C-alpha positions as a LaTeX table, in Angstrom:
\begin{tabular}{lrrr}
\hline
Residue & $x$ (\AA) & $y$ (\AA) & $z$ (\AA) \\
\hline
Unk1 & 14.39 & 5.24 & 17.12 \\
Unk2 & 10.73 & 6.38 & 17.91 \\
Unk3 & 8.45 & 8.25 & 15.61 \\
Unk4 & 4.95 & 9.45 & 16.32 \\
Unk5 & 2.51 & 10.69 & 13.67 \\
Unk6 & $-1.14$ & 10.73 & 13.61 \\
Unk7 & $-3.24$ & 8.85 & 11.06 \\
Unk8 & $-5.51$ & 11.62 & 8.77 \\
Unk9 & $-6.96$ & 9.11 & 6.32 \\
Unk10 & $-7.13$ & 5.48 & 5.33 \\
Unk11 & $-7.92$ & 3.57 & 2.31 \\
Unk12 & $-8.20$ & 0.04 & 1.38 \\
Unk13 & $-8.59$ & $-2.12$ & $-1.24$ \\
Unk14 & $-8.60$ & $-6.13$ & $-2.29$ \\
Unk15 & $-10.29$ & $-8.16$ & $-4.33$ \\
Unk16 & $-12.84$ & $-9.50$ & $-2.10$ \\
Unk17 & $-12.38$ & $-6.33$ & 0.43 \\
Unk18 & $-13.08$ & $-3.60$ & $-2.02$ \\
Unk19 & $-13.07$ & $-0.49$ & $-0.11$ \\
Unk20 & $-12.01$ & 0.62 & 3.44 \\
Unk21 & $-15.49$ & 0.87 & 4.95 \\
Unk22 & $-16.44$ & $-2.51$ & 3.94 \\
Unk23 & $-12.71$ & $-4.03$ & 4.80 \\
Unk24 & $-13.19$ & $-2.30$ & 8.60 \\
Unk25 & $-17.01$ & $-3.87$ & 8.78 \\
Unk26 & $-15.69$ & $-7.62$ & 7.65 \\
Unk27 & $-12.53$ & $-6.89$ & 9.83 \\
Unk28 & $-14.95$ & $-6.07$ & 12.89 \\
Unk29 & $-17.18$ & $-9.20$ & 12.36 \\
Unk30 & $-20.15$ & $-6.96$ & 11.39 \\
Unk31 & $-21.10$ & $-8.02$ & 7.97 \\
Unk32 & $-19.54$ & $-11.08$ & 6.36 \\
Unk33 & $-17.34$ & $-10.21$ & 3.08 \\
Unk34 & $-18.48$ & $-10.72$ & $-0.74$ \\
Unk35 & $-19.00$ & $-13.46$ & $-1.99$ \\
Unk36 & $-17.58$ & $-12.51$ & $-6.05$ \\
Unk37 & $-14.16$ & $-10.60$ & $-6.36$ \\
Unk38 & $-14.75$ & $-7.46$ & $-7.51$ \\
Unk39 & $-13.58$ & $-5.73$ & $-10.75$ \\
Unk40 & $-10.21$ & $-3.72$ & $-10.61$ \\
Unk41 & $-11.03$ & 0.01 & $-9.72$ \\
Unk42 & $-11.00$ & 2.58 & $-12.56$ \\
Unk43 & $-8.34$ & 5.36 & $-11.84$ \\
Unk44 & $-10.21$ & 8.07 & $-12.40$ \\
Unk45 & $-7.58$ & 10.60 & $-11.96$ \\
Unk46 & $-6.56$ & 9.65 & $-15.52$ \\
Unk47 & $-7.64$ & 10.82 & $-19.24$ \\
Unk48 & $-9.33$ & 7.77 & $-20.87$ \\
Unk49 & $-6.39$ & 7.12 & $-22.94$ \\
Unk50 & $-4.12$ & 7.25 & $-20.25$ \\
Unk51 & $-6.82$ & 5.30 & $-18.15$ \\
Unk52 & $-7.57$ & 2.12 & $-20.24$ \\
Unk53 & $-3.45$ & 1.53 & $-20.51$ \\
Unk54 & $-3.05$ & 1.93 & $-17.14$ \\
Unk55 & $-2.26$ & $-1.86$ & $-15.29$ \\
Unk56 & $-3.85$ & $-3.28$ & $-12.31$ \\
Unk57 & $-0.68$ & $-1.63$ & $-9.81$ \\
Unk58 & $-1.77$ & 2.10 & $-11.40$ \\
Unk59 & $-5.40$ & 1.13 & $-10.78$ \\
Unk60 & $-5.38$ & 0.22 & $-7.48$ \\
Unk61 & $-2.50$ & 2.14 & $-5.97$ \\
Unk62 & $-4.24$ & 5.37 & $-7.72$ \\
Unk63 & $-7.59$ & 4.16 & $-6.58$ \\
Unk64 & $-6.44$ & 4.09 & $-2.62$ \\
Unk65 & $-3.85$ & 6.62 & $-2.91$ \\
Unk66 & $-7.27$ & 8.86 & $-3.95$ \\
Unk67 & $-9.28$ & 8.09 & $-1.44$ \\
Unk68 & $-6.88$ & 7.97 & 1.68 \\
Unk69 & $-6.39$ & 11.90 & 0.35 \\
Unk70 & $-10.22$ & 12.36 & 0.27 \\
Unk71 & $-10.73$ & 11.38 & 4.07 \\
Unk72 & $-7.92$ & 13.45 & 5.28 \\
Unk73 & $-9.24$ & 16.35 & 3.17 \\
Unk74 & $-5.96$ & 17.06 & 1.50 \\
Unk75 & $-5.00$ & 18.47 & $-1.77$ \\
Unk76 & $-3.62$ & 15.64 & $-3.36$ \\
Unk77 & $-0.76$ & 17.17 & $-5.45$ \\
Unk78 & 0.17 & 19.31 & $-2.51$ \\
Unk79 & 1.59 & 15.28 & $-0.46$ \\
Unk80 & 4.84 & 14.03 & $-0.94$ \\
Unk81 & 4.47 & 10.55 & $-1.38$ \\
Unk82 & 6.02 & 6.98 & $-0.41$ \\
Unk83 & 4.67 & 4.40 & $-2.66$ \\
Unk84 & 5.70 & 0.59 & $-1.79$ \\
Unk85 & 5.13 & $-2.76$ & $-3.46$ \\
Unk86 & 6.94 & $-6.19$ & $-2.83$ \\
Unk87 & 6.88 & $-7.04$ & $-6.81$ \\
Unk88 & 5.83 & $-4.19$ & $-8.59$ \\
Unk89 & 4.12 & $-5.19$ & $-11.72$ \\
Unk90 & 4.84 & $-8.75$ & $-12.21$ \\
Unk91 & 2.29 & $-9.69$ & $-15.02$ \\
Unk92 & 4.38 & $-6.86$ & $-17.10$ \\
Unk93 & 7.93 & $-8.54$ & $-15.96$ \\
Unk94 & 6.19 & $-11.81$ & $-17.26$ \\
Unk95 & 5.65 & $-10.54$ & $-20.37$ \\
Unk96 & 8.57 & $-8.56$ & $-20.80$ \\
Unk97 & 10.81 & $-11.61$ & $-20.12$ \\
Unk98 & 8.95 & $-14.20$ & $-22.44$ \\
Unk99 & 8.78 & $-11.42$ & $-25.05$ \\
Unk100 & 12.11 & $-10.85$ & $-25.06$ \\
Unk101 & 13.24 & $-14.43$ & $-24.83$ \\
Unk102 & 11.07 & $-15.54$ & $-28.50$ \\
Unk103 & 10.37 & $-12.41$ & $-30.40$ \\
Unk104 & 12.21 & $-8.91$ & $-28.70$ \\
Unk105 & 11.63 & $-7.13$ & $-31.91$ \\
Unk106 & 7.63 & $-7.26$ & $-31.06$ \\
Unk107 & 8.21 & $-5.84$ & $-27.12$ \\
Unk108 & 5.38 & $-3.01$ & $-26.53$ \\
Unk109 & 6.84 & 0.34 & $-26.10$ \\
Unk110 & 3.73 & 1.05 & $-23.49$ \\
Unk111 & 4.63 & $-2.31$ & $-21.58$ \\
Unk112 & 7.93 & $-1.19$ & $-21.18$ \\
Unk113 & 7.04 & 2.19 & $-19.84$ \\
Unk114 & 4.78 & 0.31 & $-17.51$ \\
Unk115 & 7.28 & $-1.72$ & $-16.18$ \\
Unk116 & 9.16 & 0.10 & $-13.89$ \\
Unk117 & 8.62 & $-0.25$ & $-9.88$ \\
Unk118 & 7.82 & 3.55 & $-9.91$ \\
Unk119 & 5.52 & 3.54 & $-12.74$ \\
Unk120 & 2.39 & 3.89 & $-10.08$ \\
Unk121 & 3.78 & 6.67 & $-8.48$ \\
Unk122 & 4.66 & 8.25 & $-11.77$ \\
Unk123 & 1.09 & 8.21 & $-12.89$ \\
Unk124 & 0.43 & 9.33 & $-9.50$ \\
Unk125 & 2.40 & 12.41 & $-10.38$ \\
Unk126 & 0.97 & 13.01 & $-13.44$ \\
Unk127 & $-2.86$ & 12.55 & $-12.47$ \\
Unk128 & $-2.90$ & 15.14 & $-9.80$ \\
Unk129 & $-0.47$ & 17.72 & $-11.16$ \\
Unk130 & 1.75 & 17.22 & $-8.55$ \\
Unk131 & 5.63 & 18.48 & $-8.25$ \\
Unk132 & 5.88 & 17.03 & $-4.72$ \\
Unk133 & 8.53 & 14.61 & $-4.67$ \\
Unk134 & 8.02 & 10.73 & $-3.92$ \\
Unk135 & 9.83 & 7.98 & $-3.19$ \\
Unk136 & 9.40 & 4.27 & $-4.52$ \\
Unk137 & 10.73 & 1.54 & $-2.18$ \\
Unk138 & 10.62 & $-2.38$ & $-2.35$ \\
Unk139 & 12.30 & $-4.72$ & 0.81 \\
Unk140 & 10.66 & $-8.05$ & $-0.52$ \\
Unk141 & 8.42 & $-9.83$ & 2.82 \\
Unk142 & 9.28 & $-6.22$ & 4.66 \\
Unk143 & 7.85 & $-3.61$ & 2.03 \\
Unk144 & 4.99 & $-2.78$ & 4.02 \\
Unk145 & 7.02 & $-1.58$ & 7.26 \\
Unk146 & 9.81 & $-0.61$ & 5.64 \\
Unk147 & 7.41 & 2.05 & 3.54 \\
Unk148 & 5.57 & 2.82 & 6.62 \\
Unk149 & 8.85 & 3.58 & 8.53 \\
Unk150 & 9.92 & 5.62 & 5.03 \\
Unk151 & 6.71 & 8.11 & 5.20 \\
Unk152 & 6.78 & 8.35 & 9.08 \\
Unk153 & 10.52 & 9.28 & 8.78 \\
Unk154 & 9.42 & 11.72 & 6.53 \\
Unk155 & 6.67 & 13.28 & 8.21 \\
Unk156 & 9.00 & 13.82 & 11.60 \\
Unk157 & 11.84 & 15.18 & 9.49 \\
Unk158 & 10.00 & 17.28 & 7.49 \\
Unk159 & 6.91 & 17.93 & 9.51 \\
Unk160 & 4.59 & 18.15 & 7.14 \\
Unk161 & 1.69 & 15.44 & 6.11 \\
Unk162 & 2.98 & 12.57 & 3.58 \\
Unk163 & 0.64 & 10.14 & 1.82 \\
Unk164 & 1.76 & 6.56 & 2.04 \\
Unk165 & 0.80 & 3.26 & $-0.82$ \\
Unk166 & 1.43 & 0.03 & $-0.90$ \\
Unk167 & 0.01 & $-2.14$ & $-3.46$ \\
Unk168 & 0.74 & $-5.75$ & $-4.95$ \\
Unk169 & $-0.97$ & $-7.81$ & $-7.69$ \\
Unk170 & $-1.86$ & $-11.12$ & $-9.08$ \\
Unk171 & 1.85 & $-13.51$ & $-10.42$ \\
Unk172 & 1.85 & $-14.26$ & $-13.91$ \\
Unk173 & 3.40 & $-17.08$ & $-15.46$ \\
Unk174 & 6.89 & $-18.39$ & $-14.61$ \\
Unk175 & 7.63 & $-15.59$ & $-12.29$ \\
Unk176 & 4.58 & $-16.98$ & $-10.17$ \\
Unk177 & 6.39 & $-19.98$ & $-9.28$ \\
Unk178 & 9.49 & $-17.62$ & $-8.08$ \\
Unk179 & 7.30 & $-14.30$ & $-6.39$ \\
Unk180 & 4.02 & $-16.02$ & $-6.10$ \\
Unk181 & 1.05 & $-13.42$ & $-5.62$ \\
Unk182 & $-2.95$ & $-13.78$ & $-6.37$ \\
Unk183 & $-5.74$ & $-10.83$ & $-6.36$ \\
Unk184 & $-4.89$ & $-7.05$ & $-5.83$ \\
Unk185 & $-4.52$ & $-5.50$ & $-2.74$ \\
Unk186 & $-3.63$ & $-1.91$ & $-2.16$ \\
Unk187 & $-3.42$ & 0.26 & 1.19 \\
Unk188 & $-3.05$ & 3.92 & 1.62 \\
Unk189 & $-2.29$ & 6.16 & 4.21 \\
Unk190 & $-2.28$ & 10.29 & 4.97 \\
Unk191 & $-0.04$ & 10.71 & 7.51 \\
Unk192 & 0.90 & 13.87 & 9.31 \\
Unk193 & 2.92 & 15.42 & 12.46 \\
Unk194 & 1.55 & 14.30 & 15.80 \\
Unk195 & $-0.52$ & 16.88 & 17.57 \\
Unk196 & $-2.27$ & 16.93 & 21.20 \\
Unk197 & $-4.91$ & 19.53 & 19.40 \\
Unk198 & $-5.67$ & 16.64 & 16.07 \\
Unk199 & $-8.29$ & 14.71 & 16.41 \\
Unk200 & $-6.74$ & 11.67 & 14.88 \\
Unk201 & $-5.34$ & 8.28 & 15.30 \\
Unk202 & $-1.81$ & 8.32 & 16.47 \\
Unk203 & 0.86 & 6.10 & 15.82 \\
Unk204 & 4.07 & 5.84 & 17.55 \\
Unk205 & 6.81 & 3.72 & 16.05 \\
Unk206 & 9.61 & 2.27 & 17.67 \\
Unk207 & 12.47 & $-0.25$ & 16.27 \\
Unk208 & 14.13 & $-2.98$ & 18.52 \\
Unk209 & 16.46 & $-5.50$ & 17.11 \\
Unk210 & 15.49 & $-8.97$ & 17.65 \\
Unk211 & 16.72 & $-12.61$ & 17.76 \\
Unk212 & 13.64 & $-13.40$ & 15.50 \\
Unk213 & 11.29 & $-11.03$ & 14.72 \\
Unk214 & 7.93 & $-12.14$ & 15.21 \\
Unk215 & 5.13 & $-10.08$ & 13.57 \\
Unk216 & 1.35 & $-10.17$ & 14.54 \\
Unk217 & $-0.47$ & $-12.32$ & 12.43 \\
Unk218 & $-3.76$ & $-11.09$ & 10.82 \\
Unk219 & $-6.44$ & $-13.16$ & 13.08 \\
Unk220 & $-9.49$ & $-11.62$ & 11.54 \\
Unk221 & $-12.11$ & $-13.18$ & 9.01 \\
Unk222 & $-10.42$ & $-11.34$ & 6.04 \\
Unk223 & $-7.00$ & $-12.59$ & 7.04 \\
Unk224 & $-7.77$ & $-15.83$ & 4.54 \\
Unk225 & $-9.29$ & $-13.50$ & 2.18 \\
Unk226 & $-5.90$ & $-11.49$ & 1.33 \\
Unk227 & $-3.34$ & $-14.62$ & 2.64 \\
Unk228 & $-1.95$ & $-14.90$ & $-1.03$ \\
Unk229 & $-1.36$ & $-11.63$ & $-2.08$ \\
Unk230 & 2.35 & $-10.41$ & $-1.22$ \\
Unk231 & 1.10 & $-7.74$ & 0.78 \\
Unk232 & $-0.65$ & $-9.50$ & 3.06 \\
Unk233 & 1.99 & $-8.61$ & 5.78 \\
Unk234 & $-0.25$ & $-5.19$ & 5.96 \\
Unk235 & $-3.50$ & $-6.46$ & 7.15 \\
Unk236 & $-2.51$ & $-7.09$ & 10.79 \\
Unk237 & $-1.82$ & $-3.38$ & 10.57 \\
Unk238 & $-5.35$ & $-2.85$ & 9.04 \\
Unk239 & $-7.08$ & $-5.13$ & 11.22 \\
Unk240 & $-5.74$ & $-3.03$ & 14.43 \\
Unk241 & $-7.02$ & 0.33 & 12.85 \\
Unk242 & $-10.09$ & $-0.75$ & 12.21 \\
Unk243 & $-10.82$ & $-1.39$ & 16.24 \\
Unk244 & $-11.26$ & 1.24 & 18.55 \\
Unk245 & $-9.18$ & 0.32 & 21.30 \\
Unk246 & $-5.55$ & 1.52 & 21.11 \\
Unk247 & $-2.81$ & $-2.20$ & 20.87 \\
Unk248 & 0.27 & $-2.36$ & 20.03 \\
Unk249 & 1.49 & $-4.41$ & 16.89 \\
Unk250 & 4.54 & $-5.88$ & 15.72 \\
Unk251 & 5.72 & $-5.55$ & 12.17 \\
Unk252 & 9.17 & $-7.49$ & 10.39 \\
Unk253 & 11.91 & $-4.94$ & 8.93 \\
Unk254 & 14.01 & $-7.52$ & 8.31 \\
Unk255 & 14.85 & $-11.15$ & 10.23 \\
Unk256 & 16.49 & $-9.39$ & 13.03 \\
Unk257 & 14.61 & $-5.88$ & 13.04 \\
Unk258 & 10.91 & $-5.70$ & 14.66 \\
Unk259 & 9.01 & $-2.70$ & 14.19 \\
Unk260 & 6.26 & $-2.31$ & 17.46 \\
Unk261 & 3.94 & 0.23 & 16.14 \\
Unk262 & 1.49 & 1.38 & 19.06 \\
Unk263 & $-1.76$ & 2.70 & 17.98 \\
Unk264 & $-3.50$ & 5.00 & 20.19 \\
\hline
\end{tabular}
């Protein structure tokens, strides 16, 4: 199978990497990356109420799911949507589980909303207005391709522009030992149908299956600075865009499933 799309708008943000245009800089070697982790971002797309019960997935899926819309200069209710994320909200599944082991009686009605995978994109939903569909996917080590493969899929199909976000947070308790994750790190993407007339980034996917697939590793100086979060599969991806020469990456769909994604 091969897929092309073109890239409209990116968005990034970690911990230490807060932002795409200071992620791209670091990635490039031009500026060297904070020293302090930075605050969660405030998604702004909610009311207060909604805003201050919103957990650190909503926050910083909303946060680059927002901006990745800005830079294309999209209407954001107007995308369908592919949101990914390897855990979903594990500091809620923590709580959840330990709550419901001692004292189930006292579980929080808004933690349990919260707790779903597709609770980000729901908010999502709700924030901009939108009635475009979405879809929430998880593959464990292989979100991030497999929900990049998802929203290009989409876009060829149904040739029209589909935002992509993947997101994963900091492990909490027990569950850290099992699914172990630190800091947040979220990625979004505005992708669209290829066109010799856009002035965009192009991406053409292709799947091969493999004896072993081998993905790129991340190679830059914010590779160590995103290493523990369960995304971190994404950043060779990231690293690539941020360069101006067009290379071709490898990303794992599964053991025996490489994705090459050329970027032009």
């Amino acid at each position: 199978m091969t897929l092309r799309v073109a890239v409209e708008g990116v968005a990034f943000w970690a911990s230490r990497l807060p932002g795409w245009d200071i992620a791209r800089a670091v990635v490039r070697g031009e500026q060297a990356p904070p020293e302090a982790a930075s605050a969660r971002p405030a998604p702004t797309l909610l009311a207060p109420t909604e805003r201050r019960r919103a957990p650190d997935t909503v926050a910083v899926a909303l946060e680059v799911a927002a901006r990745a819309c800005e830079v294309a200069g999209r209407k954001p209710s107007d995308l369908p949507s592919v949101f990914a994320s390897t855990h979903g909200d594990l500091a809620i599944s923590d709580y959840m589980c330990s709550t419901l082991a001692a004292t189930p009686a006292l579980i929080s009605p808004i933690k349990f909303h919260n707790s779903v995978h597709n609770a980000a994109a729901g908010y999502w939903s709700i924030g901009t207005g939108s009635l475009a569909p979405y879809t929430a996917i998880s593959a464990y080590e292989y979100t991030f391709a497999a929900g990049l493969i998802e929203a290009a899929t989409q876009v060829a199909c149904e040739q029209r522009p589909v935002l992509y976000v993947a997101f994963d947070i900091e492990a909490k308790g027990a569950l850290a030992s099992m699914a172990p994750s630190r800091g947040l790190l979220g990625a979004a993407l505005v992708l669209a149908p290829a066109s010799q007339s856009q002035q965009h980034r192009s991406l053409i996917l292709t799947t091969e299956t493999v004896a072993e697939a081998r993905p790129t590793p991340a190679r830059s100086a914010a590779a160590p600075l995103v290493a523990d979060n369960a995304l971190a599969p994404c950043l060779p991806f990231f690293e690539v865009l941020a360069m101006s020469q067009p290379r071709t990456l490898c990303l794992a769909l599964s053991r025996q499933m490489a994705l090459n994604v050329q970027v032009n």
